[in-house]
Coordinates of C-alpha atoms in Angstrom, one line a residue:
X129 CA 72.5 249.7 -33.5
X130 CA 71.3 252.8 -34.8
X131 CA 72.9 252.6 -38.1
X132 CA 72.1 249.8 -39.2
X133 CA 71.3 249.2 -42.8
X134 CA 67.0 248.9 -43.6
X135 CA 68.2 245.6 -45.2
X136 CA 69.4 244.0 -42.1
X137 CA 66.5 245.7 -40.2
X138 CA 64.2 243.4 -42.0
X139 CA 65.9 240.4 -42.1
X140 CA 66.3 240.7 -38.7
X141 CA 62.5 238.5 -38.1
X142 CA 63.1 236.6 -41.4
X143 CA 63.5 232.6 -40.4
X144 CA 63.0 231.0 -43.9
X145 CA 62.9 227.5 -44.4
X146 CA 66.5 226.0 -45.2
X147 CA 66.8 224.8 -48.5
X148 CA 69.2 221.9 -47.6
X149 CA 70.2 221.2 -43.8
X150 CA 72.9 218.2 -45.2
X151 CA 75.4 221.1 -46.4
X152 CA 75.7 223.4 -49.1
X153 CA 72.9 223.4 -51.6
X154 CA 74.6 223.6 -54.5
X155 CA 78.2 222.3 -53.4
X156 CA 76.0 219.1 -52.9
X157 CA 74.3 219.0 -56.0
X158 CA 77.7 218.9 -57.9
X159 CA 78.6 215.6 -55.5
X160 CA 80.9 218.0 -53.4
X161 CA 81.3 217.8 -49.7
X162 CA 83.7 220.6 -49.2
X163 CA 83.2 223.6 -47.3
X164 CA 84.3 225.7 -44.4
X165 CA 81.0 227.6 -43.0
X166 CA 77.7 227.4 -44.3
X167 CA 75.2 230.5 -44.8
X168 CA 71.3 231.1 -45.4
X169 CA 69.8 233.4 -47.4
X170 CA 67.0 235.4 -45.4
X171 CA 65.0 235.9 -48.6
X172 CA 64.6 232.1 -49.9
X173 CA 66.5 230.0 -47.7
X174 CA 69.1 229.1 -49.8
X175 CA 72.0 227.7 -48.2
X176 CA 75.4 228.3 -49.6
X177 CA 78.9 227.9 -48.6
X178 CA 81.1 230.5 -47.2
X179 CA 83.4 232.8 -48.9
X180 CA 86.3 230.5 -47.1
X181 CA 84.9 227.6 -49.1
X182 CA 86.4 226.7 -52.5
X183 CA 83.2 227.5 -53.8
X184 CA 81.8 230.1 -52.2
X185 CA 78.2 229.6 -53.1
X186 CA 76.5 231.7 -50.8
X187 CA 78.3 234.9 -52.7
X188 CA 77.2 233.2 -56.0
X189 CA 73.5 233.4 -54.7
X190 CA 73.6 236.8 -53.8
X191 CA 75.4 237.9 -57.1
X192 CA 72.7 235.8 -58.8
X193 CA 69.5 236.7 -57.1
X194 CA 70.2 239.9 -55.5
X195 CA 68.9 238.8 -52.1
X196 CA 71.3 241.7 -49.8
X197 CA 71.2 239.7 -46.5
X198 CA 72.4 236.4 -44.9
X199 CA 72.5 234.6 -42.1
X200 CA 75.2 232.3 -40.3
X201 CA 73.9 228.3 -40.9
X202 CA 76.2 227.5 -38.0
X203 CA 75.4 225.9 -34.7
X204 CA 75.8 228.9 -31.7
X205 CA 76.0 231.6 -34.7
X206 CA 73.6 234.2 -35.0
X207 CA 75.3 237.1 -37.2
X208 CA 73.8 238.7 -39.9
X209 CA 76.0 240.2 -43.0
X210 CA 74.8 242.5 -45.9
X211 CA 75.8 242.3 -49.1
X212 CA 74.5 245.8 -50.4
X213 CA 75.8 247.8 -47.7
X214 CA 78.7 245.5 -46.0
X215 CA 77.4 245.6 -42.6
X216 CA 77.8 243.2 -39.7
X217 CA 75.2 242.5 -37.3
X218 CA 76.0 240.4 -34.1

């Protein structure tokens, strides 16, 4: 994709370490267990919940921390979406 944004471009070898692998970070330290999809930050790892999800904690994280890209956290999902730029990245 020759337009893709520099942001994806260098997320695109970013594997961070998940931050929680139960569910959503922060949904789960409220005592929540409800959420549609979960995402992970390619910065820090942080993983948030999806903009589906009552919550939607992984918008909050990039809103609070700036971090432009994440990742799907789902099984057989390997999309990328930027915040800065709203691009898509299969």
């Amino acid at each position: 994709m020759s337009d893709r944004c520099a942001h994806l471009t260098g997320a695109a070898t970013q594997r961070p370490n998940p931050s929680s692998v139960n569910g959503c970070e922060d949904c789960l330290a409220a005592g929540e267990s409800v959420w549609a999809h979960l995402r992970i930050c390619t910065d820090c790892g942080h993983v948030g919940c999806c903009d589906s999800s009552p919550n939607r904690h992984a918008t909050a994280h990039h809103e609070q921390t700036r971090h432009p890209v994440i990742r799907s956290f789902e099984p057989g999902e390997n999309w990328m979406w930027c915040f800065v730029d709203e691009q898509l990245v299969a």
